[in-house]
Amino acid sequence: MFAAKSTLDTHGQTTGQASHGYTIGVFFICFMFSYIDRQIVSILVQPLKQTLVLSDAQIGLLQGFAFTICYATTGVFVARMVDRSNRVRLSAACVALWAISTAMCGTAHSFGELLFWRAGTAIAEAALSPAALSIFSDLFPPRKVSRASSIFMLGPYAGGGVALLGGGLLLDWLGQPSNRIWQIQMALQPWQVAFFIVGLPGILLAAVVLLTVREPRRIESHHHPDGDTPAAATTDAPTLAEVLRELFVRNAFCLPYFAAYVALILLFYAHSAWFPTLLIRHFGLTASTVGRYAGPAYMVGGIAGVISAGFLVRKASDQHALSKSLSTASKAACLLVPLALAAPLVPSFTMAVLLYGACAYAASIVMALAPIPLQVAIPNRMRGRSIALLVFLTNAISGGLGPFAVGYLNQSFHTLDNSLGVALTIVGATAAIASSLLYGMASRRVAAARQSA
């Protein structure tokens, strides 16, 4: 009897682990596709400008504030739905909506139409991260949630790399004479077909999410830094005031932790927006050449960093998962300081690309660990809005300020040789220093709260 029971338990555990692994994999693919859809515009800048007669300012609006503000603002509103509704169904609906919006960008005949559909993509993408990270918190204990979140956080680097490298290859393929014949017959431009190819598979992906992923039972597995034991899961979502009180009054580490991540993402957006342009201008190369080398460096560095993040915190107990994630993030941000100082200024293209990948490596460690404090320290039905608030701040502040600050400083230093590199160095290194110090402060506050408890 006991042998039979043991076999049954082992089979059930194995089945559950396989199911959880499948859930992580599906949400990772969704996140990767969201970044492909998000960053494909950067590859289509020139044909968009020529066909729709757009200015650089309008292109900047499409990639910057117009996207990040819609993304950040919507995330706050849909987060309550994450905390009180079926997260799998919500995710599937959002994947379908952003896929349709991305594909519809290919039908745009004016800047206004393109802006409308890009806003639709941003709005639909806003719910995915809070929903997925909330689900992972219910599938795994705190000591294991970092692994699931790390795999999920591979999405931006895998998707960004595919968009940078694959987008150029796709345009080249669509521009071949044999492929242009049917496009001309259908009155389509290559950039329109590219939007269709990138967007439409997302509809199938949404169906996969809806039909094959199960909504887990909500549980309270959080561990407060003050030593409180886990509470029973509630059925009603608390008010926003209660969420803010939980974040910034009861959990003293949250304020420096939020500020640290905002600083880190400011560097991330600054590099994403300007580093490829720096390589093109400073070394006199074409966009396709830069994409061929910078794309893989960005992807490999980012993926390696996310994997390293899971490795670095893998032995932390449930009780120490919070402090370990914060202290590790502080060290990774500290490593980023000399890399951010050197990468934009080195005289060698090869060295610049390698340091660009190294920056992606260090930054991705911090990004992979970023959700863990909210996943393990915040009550279940507050997690969605807590994560959404963090996403809002990083997009509203970092997404706009990072690229703008580099552009502004570049104009101010225009008389200097490699003025863009100097601007990137100032912004990147300052952000990395601030992030490291603030993460260290958050880690010390967790330790102090545990000692007083």
Short mmCIF file of C-alpha atoms in Angstrom, two decimals:
data_model
loop_
_atom_site.label_atom_id
_atom_site.label_comp_id
_atom_site.label_asym_id
_atom_site.label_seq_id
_atom_site.Cartn_x
_atom_site.Cartn_y
_atom_site.Cartn_z
CA MET A 1 0.00 0.00 0.00
CA PHE A 2 2.71 2.44 0.99
CA ALA A 3 4.71 1.63 -2.14
CA ALA A 4 1.70 2.29 -4.31
CA LYS A 5 1.04 5.58 -2.55
CA SER A 6 4.65 6.66 -2.99
CA THR A 7 4.50 5.90 -6.70
CA LEU A 8 1.28 7.84 -7.04
CA ASP A 9 2.71 10.83 -5.16
CA THR A 10 5.86 10.81 -7.27
CA HIS A 11 3.84 10.61 -10.46
CA GLY A 12 1.60 13.45 -9.32
CA GLN A 13 4.58 15.59 -8.38
CA THR A 14 6.26 14.91 -11.73
CA THR A 15 3.06 15.71 -13.59
CA GLY A 16 2.65 18.92 -11.62
CA GLN A 17 6.23 19.98 -12.32
CA ALA A 18 5.79 19.28 -16.02
CA SER A 19 2.58 21.32 -16.03
CA HIS A 20 4.29 24.21 -14.24
CA GLY A 21 7.21 24.05 -16.68
CA TYR A 22 4.80 24.19 -19.60
CA THR A 23 3.08 27.24 -18.08
CA ILE A 24 6.42 29.03 -17.72
CA GLY A 25 7.37 28.16 -21.29
CA VAL A 26 4.12 29.45 -22.77
CA PHE A 27 4.32 32.75 -20.90
CA PHE A 28 7.98 33.14 -21.88
CA ILE A 29 7.02 32.77 -25.55
CA CYS A 30 4.26 35.35 -25.06
CA PHE A 31 6.70 37.78 -23.46
CA MET A 32 9.23 37.21 -26.24
CA PHE A 33 6.59 37.91 -28.90
CA SER A 34 5.54 41.07 -27.08
CA TYR A 35 9.08 42.43 -27.40
CA ILE A 36 9.32 41.41 -31.05
CA ASP A 37 6.07 43.29 -31.71
CA ARG A 38 7.28 46.21 -29.59
CA GLN A 39 10.71 46.65 -31.17
CA ILE A 40 9.99 45.78 -34.80
CA VAL A 41 9.41 49.48 -35.51
CA SER A 42 13.10 50.20 -34.88
CA ILE A 43 13.97 48.07 -37.93
CA LEU A 44 11.25 49.60 -40.09
CA VAL A 45 12.13 53.26 -39.47
CA GLN A 46 13.41 54.12 -42.95
CA PRO A 47 10.61 52.52 -45.01
CA LEU A 48 8.00 53.96 -42.63
CA LYS A 49 9.46 57.44 -43.04
CA GLN A 50 9.52 57.16 -46.82
CA THR A 51 6.03 55.71 -47.30
CA LEU A 52 4.13 57.71 -44.67
CA VAL A 53 6.33 60.84 -44.87
CA LEU A 54 7.17 60.81 -41.18
CA SER A 55 9.66 62.96 -39.32
CA ASP A 56 12.25 61.75 -36.81
CA ALA A 57 10.17 63.33 -34.07
CA GLN A 58 7.13 61.27 -35.08
CA ILE A 59 9.21 58.10 -35.20
CA GLY A 60 10.55 58.95 -31.76
CA LEU A 61 7.01 59.42 -30.50
CA LEU A 62 5.99 56.02 -31.85
CA GLN A 63 8.86 54.27 -30.10
CA GLY A 64 9.00 56.40 -26.97
CA PHE A 65 6.38 58.28 -25.02
CA ALA A 66 3.38 57.20 -27.13
CA PHE A 67 4.15 53.56 -26.41
CA THR A 68 5.48 53.74 -22.86
CA ILE A 69 2.78 56.05 -21.50
CA CYS A 70 -0.03 53.87 -22.92
CA TYR A 71 1.72 50.77 -21.64
CA ALA A 72 2.40 52.15 -18.17
CA THR A 73 -0.98 53.83 -17.62
CA THR A 74 -3.02 50.86 -18.78
CA GLY A 75 -1.00 48.54 -16.57
CA VAL A 76 -2.25 50.31 -13.46
CA PHE A 77 -5.89 49.92 -14.48
CA VAL A 78 -5.73 46.30 -15.64
CA ALA A 79 -3.76 45.28 -12.55
CA ARG A 80 -6.94 45.17 -10.47
CA MET A 81 -8.29 42.68 -12.99
CA VAL A 82 -5.15 40.61 -12.43
CA ASP A 83 -5.84 40.58 -8.69
CA ARG A 84 -9.49 39.62 -8.90
CA SER A 85 -10.17 37.77 -12.20
CA ASN A 86 -8.98 34.75 -14.18
CA ARG A 87 -5.41 35.64 -15.11
CA VAL A 88 -5.05 33.05 -17.87
CA ARG A 89 -8.13 34.30 -19.74
CA LEU A 90 -6.99 37.89 -19.28
CA SER A 91 -3.54 37.05 -20.67
CA ALA A 92 -5.00 35.22 -23.68
CA ALA A 93 -7.26 38.17 -24.49
CA CYS A 94 -4.35 40.59 -24.28
CA VAL A 95 -2.10 38.46 -26.50
CA ALA A 96 -4.85 38.33 -29.14
CA LEU A 97 -5.42 42.10 -28.94
CA TRP A 98 -1.78 43.07 -29.30
CA ALA A 99 -1.33 40.59 -32.15
CA ILE A 100 -4.25 42.14 -34.02
CA SER A 101 -3.02 45.67 -33.26
CA THR A 102 0.49 44.87 -34.52
CA ALA A 103 -0.86 43.31 -37.72
CA MET A 104 -3.17 46.30 -38.24
CA CYS A 105 -0.14 48.60 -38.22
CA GLY A 106 0.42 47.19 -41.70
CA THR A 107 -2.83 48.80 -42.86
CA ALA A 108 -1.88 52.30 -41.69
CA HIS A 109 -1.91 55.07 -44.30
CA SER A 110 -1.04 57.96 -41.99
CA PHE A 111 0.84 58.78 -38.82
CA GLY A 112 -2.41 58.99 -36.87
CA GLU A 113 -3.50 55.49 -37.89
CA LEU A 114 -0.09 54.04 -37.09
CA LEU A 115 -0.06 55.80 -33.71
CA PHE A 116 -3.54 54.40 -32.92
CA TRP A 117 -2.55 50.79 -33.60
CA ARG A 118 0.79 51.14 -31.78
CA ALA A 119 -1.15 52.41 -28.78
CA GLY A 120 -3.36 49.33 -29.07
CA THR A 121 -0.28 47.11 -28.97
CA ALA A 122 1.01 48.91 -25.87
CA ILE A 123 -2.32 48.78 -24.05
CA ALA A 124 -2.77 45.05 -24.67
CA GLU A 125 0.78 44.18 -23.62
CA ALA A 126 0.40 45.90 -20.25
CA ALA A 127 -1.36 43.02 -18.47
CA LEU A 128 1.00 40.17 -19.37
CA SER A 129 3.81 40.72 -16.86
CA PRO A 130 1.58 41.30 -13.79
CA ALA A 131 -0.59 38.30 -14.71
CA ALA A 132 2.27 35.89 -15.42
CA LEU A 133 4.35 36.87 -12.39
CA SER A 134 1.29 36.62 -10.16
CA ILE A 135 0.60 33.11 -11.48
CA PHE A 136 4.19 32.02 -10.83
CA SER A 137 3.80 33.13 -7.19
CA ASP A 138 0.95 30.64 -6.82
CA LEU A 139 2.81 27.79 -8.54
CA PHE A 140 6.09 27.93 -6.63
CA PRO A 141 7.41 28.62 -3.11
CA PRO A 142 9.58 31.73 -2.66
CA ARG A 143 12.85 29.81 -3.00
CA LYS A 144 11.80 28.53 -6.44
CA VAL A 145 9.83 31.45 -7.82
CA SER A 146 13.08 33.14 -8.89
CA ARG A 147 13.78 30.37 -11.39
CA ALA A 148 10.35 30.70 -13.02
CA SER A 149 10.58 34.49 -13.10
CA SER A 150 14.11 34.35 -14.52
CA ILE A 151 13.02 32.16 -17.43
CA PHE A 152 10.10 34.52 -18.08
CA MET A 153 12.45 37.50 -18.01
CA LEU A 154 14.43 36.02 -20.88
CA GLY A 155 11.63 37.37 -23.07
CA PRO A 156 12.87 40.95 -23.54
CA TYR A 157 16.34 39.82 -24.58
CA ALA A 158 15.23 36.95 -26.81
CA GLY A 159 12.52 39.11 -28.39
CA GLY A 160 14.73 42.17 -28.72
CA GLY A 161 17.49 40.15 -30.32
CA VAL A 162 15.10 38.52 -32.78
CA ALA A 163 13.63 41.92 -33.69
CA LEU A 164 17.08 43.46 -34.21
CA LEU A 165 18.63 40.59 -36.13
CA GLY A 166 15.61 38.93 -37.75
CA GLY A 167 13.84 42.14 -38.70
CA GLY A 168 16.64 43.19 -41.00
CA LEU A 169 16.78 39.75 -42.61
CA LEU A 170 13.02 39.79 -43.10
CA LEU A 171 13.15 43.16 -44.84
CA ASP A 172 15.96 41.98 -47.11
CA TRP A 173 13.95 38.87 -48.04
CA LEU A 174 10.80 40.86 -48.71
CA GLY A 175 12.79 43.28 -50.84
CA GLN A 176 14.04 40.62 -53.25
CA PRO A 177 12.61 41.01 -56.80
CA SER A 178 10.93 37.59 -56.77
CA ASN A 179 9.07 38.48 -53.57
CA ARG A 180 8.24 42.03 -54.62
CA ILE A 181 6.07 40.81 -57.53
CA TRP A 182 3.24 39.48 -55.38
CA GLN A 183 3.55 42.41 -52.98
CA ILE A 184 3.11 44.86 -55.87
CA GLN A 185 0.13 42.86 -57.14
CA MET A 186 -1.46 43.20 -53.68
CA ALA A 187 -0.44 46.89 -53.40
CA LEU A 188 1.69 46.17 -50.33
CA GLN A 189 5.00 47.57 -49.14
CA PRO A 190 7.59 45.29 -47.46
CA TRP A 191 7.11 47.03 -44.10
CA GLN A 192 3.38 46.27 -44.25
CA VAL A 193 4.01 42.58 -44.88
CA ALA A 194 6.54 42.60 -42.02
CA PHE A 195 3.86 43.83 -39.59
CA PHE A 196 1.50 41.08 -40.78
CA ILE A 197 4.15 38.37 -40.42
CA VAL A 198 5.15 39.53 -36.95
CA GLY A 199 1.65 40.16 -35.62
CA LEU A 200 -0.66 37.42 -36.89
CA PRO A 201 1.03 34.40 -35.21
CA GLY A 202 0.08 35.96 -31.90
CA ILE A 203 -3.56 35.03 -32.49
CA LEU A 204 -2.60 31.35 -32.53
CA LEU A 205 -0.48 31.92 -29.42
CA ALA A 206 -3.49 33.44 -27.63
CA ALA A 207 -5.52 30.32 -28.42
CA VAL A 208 -2.74 28.14 -27.00
CA VAL A 209 -2.77 30.14 -23.75
CA LEU A 210 -6.54 29.97 -23.42
CA LEU A 211 -6.92 26.28 -24.20
CA THR A 212 -3.86 24.71 -22.60
CA VAL A 213 -2.88 26.77 -19.52
CA ARG A 214 -4.76 26.28 -16.27
CA GLU A 215 -5.52 29.06 -13.80
CA PRO A 216 -3.87 28.05 -10.48
CA ARG A 217 -5.57 28.37 -7.12
CA ARG A 218 -4.59 31.60 -5.37
CA ILE A 219 -2.52 31.04 -2.26
CA GLU A 220 -0.69 33.25 0.20
CA SER A 221 2.96 32.26 0.15
CA HIS A 222 4.48 35.65 0.92
CA HIS A 223 6.95 36.13 3.75
CA HIS A 224 7.14 39.60 5.24
CA PRO A 225 10.60 40.84 6.18
CA ASP A 226 9.27 41.55 9.68
CA GLY A 227 8.81 37.83 10.28
CA ASP A 228 5.04 37.50 9.87
CA THR A 229 3.80 34.05 8.89
CA PRO A 230 1.83 33.53 5.69
CA ALA A 231 -1.84 34.41 5.88
CA ALA A 232 -4.77 32.64 4.31
CA ALA A 233 -5.70 33.78 0.82
CA THR A 234 -8.43 36.41 0.70
CA THR A 235 -11.30 36.44 -1.73
CA ASP A 236 -11.64 40.21 -2.24
CA ALA A 237 -9.03 42.49 -3.78
CA PRO A 238 -7.92 45.21 -1.29
CA THR A 239 -8.23 48.88 -2.19
CA LEU A 240 -5.41 50.77 -3.85
CA ALA A 241 -4.82 52.67 -0.59
CA GLU A 242 -4.27 49.36 1.19
CA VAL A 243 -1.87 48.25 -1.52
CA LEU A 244 0.17 51.46 -1.18
CA ARG A 245 0.19 51.11 2.61
CA GLU A 246 1.43 47.53 2.29
CA LEU A 247 4.18 48.61 -0.11
CA PHE A 248 5.52 51.79 1.40
CA VAL A 249 4.56 51.67 5.08
CA ARG A 250 4.71 48.05 6.18
CA ASN A 251 7.55 47.08 3.82
CA ALA A 252 10.23 49.70 4.36
CA PHE A 253 12.48 48.20 1.68
CA CYS A 254 10.03 48.95 -1.14
CA LEU A 255 10.78 52.65 -1.66
CA PRO A 256 14.54 52.28 -2.33
CA TYR A 257 13.84 49.04 -4.23
CA PHE A 258 11.38 50.78 -6.57
CA ALA A 259 13.81 53.67 -7.10
CA ALA A 260 16.69 51.26 -7.74
CA TYR A 261 14.82 49.44 -10.46
CA VAL A 262 13.67 52.69 -12.08
CA ALA A 263 17.33 53.74 -12.28
CA LEU A 264 18.37 50.40 -13.78
CA ILE A 265 15.64 50.50 -16.44
CA LEU A 266 16.63 54.08 -17.30
CA LEU A 267 19.99 52.66 -18.38
CA PHE A 268 18.25 49.81 -20.23
CA TYR A 269 16.09 52.20 -22.28
CA ALA A 270 19.00 54.56 -22.94
CA HIS A 271 21.14 51.74 -24.32
CA SER A 272 18.27 50.20 -26.30
CA ALA A 273 17.47 53.53 -27.95
CA TRP A 274 20.96 54.84 -28.66
CA PHE A 275 23.70 52.21 -28.56
CA PRO A 276 23.05 50.77 -32.05
CA THR A 277 22.96 54.34 -33.38
CA LEU A 278 26.26 55.04 -31.61
CA LEU A 279 27.86 52.05 -33.36
CA ILE A 280 26.54 53.20 -36.74
CA ARG A 281 27.71 56.80 -36.36
CA HIS A 282 30.98 56.34 -34.52
CA PHE A 283 32.31 53.49 -36.64
CA GLY A 284 30.68 54.46 -39.96
CA LEU A 285 28.82 51.16 -40.44
CA THR A 286 25.47 50.26 -41.99
CA ALA A 287 22.46 49.33 -39.89
CA SER A 288 22.46 45.76 -41.21
CA THR A 289 26.10 45.27 -40.22
CA VAL A 290 25.50 46.62 -36.74
CA GLY A 291 22.41 44.46 -36.37
CA ARG A 292 24.33 41.36 -37.44
CA TYR A 293 26.78 41.77 -34.56
CA ALA A 294 24.94 43.78 -31.92
CA GLY A 295 21.80 41.63 -32.10
CA PRO A 296 23.50 38.36 -31.08
CA ALA A 297 25.65 40.14 -28.47
CA TYR A 298 22.55 41.66 -26.91
CA MET A 299 20.65 38.36 -26.99
CA VAL A 300 23.46 36.16 -25.69
CA GLY A 301 24.46 38.60 -22.96
CA GLY A 302 20.89 39.06 -21.79
CA ILE A 303 20.03 35.37 -21.77
CA ALA A 304 23.28 34.50 -19.96
CA GLY A 305 22.51 37.13 -17.33
CA VAL A 306 19.01 35.84 -16.71
CA ILE A 307 20.30 32.28 -16.36
CA SER A 308 23.02 33.50 -13.98
CA ALA A 309 20.42 35.28 -11.85
CA GLY A 310 18.59 32.01 -11.21
CA PHE A 311 21.90 30.29 -10.43
CA LEU A 312 23.00 32.99 -7.97
CA VAL A 313 19.87 32.79 -5.81
CA ARG A 314 19.09 29.10 -6.24
CA LYS A 315 20.23 28.08 -2.73
CA ALA A 316 18.37 30.80 -0.85
CA SER A 317 15.76 29.51 1.59
CA ASP A 318 12.18 30.80 1.56
CA GLN A 319 13.05 33.06 4.50
CA HIS A 320 16.08 34.58 2.75
CA ALA A 321 14.80 34.72 -0.83
CA LEU A 322 13.89 38.42 -0.47
CA SER A 323 17.21 39.63 0.98
CA LYS A 324 19.23 37.43 -1.39
CA SER A 325 17.51 38.80 -4.48
CA LEU A 326 18.07 42.42 -3.36
CA SER A 327 21.72 41.97 -2.42
CA THR A 328 22.50 40.09 -5.64
CA ALA A 329 20.83 42.84 -7.70
CA SER A 330 22.96 45.44 -5.91
CA LYS A 331 26.16 43.57 -6.80
CA ALA A 332 25.11 43.15 -10.44
CA ALA A 333 24.33 46.88 -10.71
CA CYS A 334 27.75 47.62 -9.21
CA LEU A 335 29.35 45.42 -11.90
CA LEU A 336 27.42 47.42 -14.49
CA VAL A 337 29.10 50.70 -13.50
CA PRO A 338 32.53 50.16 -15.16
CA LEU A 339 30.87 48.47 -18.14
CA ALA A 340 28.53 51.42 -18.69
CA LEU A 341 31.47 53.80 -18.37
CA ALA A 342 33.64 52.02 -20.93
CA ALA A 343 31.25 50.59 -23.55
CA PRO A 344 30.31 53.86 -25.33
CA LEU A 345 33.88 55.20 -25.35
CA VAL A 346 36.15 52.36 -26.52
CA PRO A 347 37.83 52.98 -29.92
CA SER A 348 37.31 49.43 -31.21
CA PHE A 349 34.03 48.24 -32.76
CA THR A 350 34.63 44.67 -31.61
CA MET A 351 35.30 45.78 -28.04
CA ALA A 352 32.23 48.06 -28.09
CA VAL A 353 29.98 45.16 -29.17
CA LEU A 354 31.48 42.85 -26.54
CA LEU A 355 30.97 45.46 -23.81
CA TYR A 356 27.43 46.06 -25.09
CA GLY A 357 26.75 42.36 -24.54
CA ALA A 358 28.43 42.56 -21.11
CA CYS A 359 26.15 45.47 -20.17
CA ALA A 360 23.16 43.41 -21.24
CA TYR A 361 24.48 40.55 -19.08
CA ALA A 362 24.78 42.61 -15.89
CA ALA A 363 21.52 44.50 -16.45
CA SER A 364 19.59 41.31 -17.15
CA ILE A 365 20.62 39.85 -13.79
CA VAL A 366 18.93 42.79 -12.08
CA MET A 367 15.90 42.59 -14.37
CA ALA A 368 15.47 38.87 -13.78
CA LEU A 369 15.48 39.36 -10.00
CA ALA A 370 13.30 42.47 -10.03
CA PRO A 371 9.86 40.82 -9.59
CA ILE A 372 10.91 38.51 -6.74
CA PRO A 373 10.56 40.99 -3.82
CA LEU A 374 6.95 41.69 -4.78
CA GLN A 375 6.22 38.03 -5.45
CA VAL A 376 7.42 36.82 -2.06
CA ALA A 377 6.69 39.78 0.25
CA ILE A 378 3.32 41.10 -0.95
CA PRO A 379 -0.08 39.44 -0.34
CA ASN A 380 -1.64 37.54 -3.23
CA ARG A 381 -4.38 39.94 -4.25
CA MET A 382 -2.03 42.91 -4.06
CA ARG A 383 0.69 41.48 -6.29
CA GLY A 384 -0.86 42.39 -9.62
CA ARG A 385 -1.20 46.06 -8.77
CA SER A 386 2.19 46.13 -7.03
CA ILE A 387 3.94 44.76 -10.11
CA ALA A 388 1.88 47.06 -12.34
CA LEU A 389 2.94 50.08 -10.26
CA LEU A 390 6.57 49.10 -10.70
CA VAL A 391 6.01 48.67 -14.45
CA PHE A 392 4.24 52.05 -14.59
CA LEU A 393 7.11 53.88 -12.91
CA THR A 394 9.80 52.26 -15.02
CA ASN A 395 7.97 53.00 -18.27
CA ALA A 396 6.67 56.47 -17.39
CA ILE A 397 9.98 57.68 -15.92
CA SER A 398 12.74 55.53 -17.38
CA GLY A 399 11.17 54.96 -20.80
CA GLY A 400 10.91 58.67 -21.45
CA LEU A 401 13.79 60.14 -19.45
CA GLY A 402 16.53 57.69 -20.46
CA PRO A 403 16.45 58.21 -24.25
CA PHE A 404 15.66 61.93 -23.84
CA ALA A 405 18.56 62.55 -21.46
CA VAL A 406 21.03 60.95 -23.86
CA GLY A 407 19.69 62.97 -26.79
CA TYR A 408 19.75 66.21 -24.82
CA LEU A 409 23.32 65.69 -23.59
CA ASN A 410 24.41 64.69 -27.09
CA GLN A 411 23.18 68.02 -28.41
CA SER A 412 24.86 69.86 -25.54
CA PHE A 413 28.18 68.13 -26.22
CA HIS A 414 27.95 68.29 -30.02
CA THR A 415 31.37 69.92 -30.31
CA LEU A 416 33.05 66.92 -28.68
CA ASP A 417 34.34 63.94 -30.60
CA ASN A 418 31.95 61.01 -29.99
CA SER A 419 29.48 63.26 -28.18
CA LEU A 420 26.85 60.51 -28.27
CA GLY A 421 29.23 58.13 -26.52
CA VAL A 422 29.94 60.72 -23.82
CA ALA A 423 26.21 61.25 -23.30
CA LEU A 424 25.57 57.50 -23.03
CA THR A 425 28.41 57.13 -20.56
CA ILE A 426 27.10 59.89 -18.28
CA VAL A 427 23.53 58.61 -18.27
CA GLY A 428 24.41 54.92 -18.05
CA ALA A 429 27.05 55.12 -15.35
CA THR A 430 24.98 57.51 -13.21
CA ALA A 431 21.97 55.20 -13.43
CA ALA A 432 24.06 52.13 -12.57
CA ILE A 433 25.64 53.83 -9.53
CA ALA A 434 22.24 54.97 -8.26
CA SER A 435 20.74 51.52 -8.80
CA SER A 436 23.53 49.76 -6.91
CA LEU A 437 23.35 52.10 -3.92
CA LEU A 438 19.55 51.98 -3.71
CA TYR A 439 19.43 48.19 -3.98
CA GLY A 440 21.99 48.03 -1.17
CA MET A 441 19.79 50.30 0.95
CA ALA A 442 16.75 48.10 0.32
CA SER A 443 18.73 44.98 1.29
CA ARG A 444 19.88 46.56 4.55
CA ARG A 445 16.31 47.54 5.43
CA VAL A 446 15.18 43.94 5.01
CA ALA A 447 17.98 42.76 7.29
CA ALA A 448 17.14 45.44 9.88
CA ALA A 449 13.44 44.49 9.83
CA ARG A 450 14.30 40.82 10.36
CA GLN A 451 16.59 41.61 13.29
CA SER A 452 14.00 43.81 15.00
CA ALA A 453 11.38 41.09 14.52
#
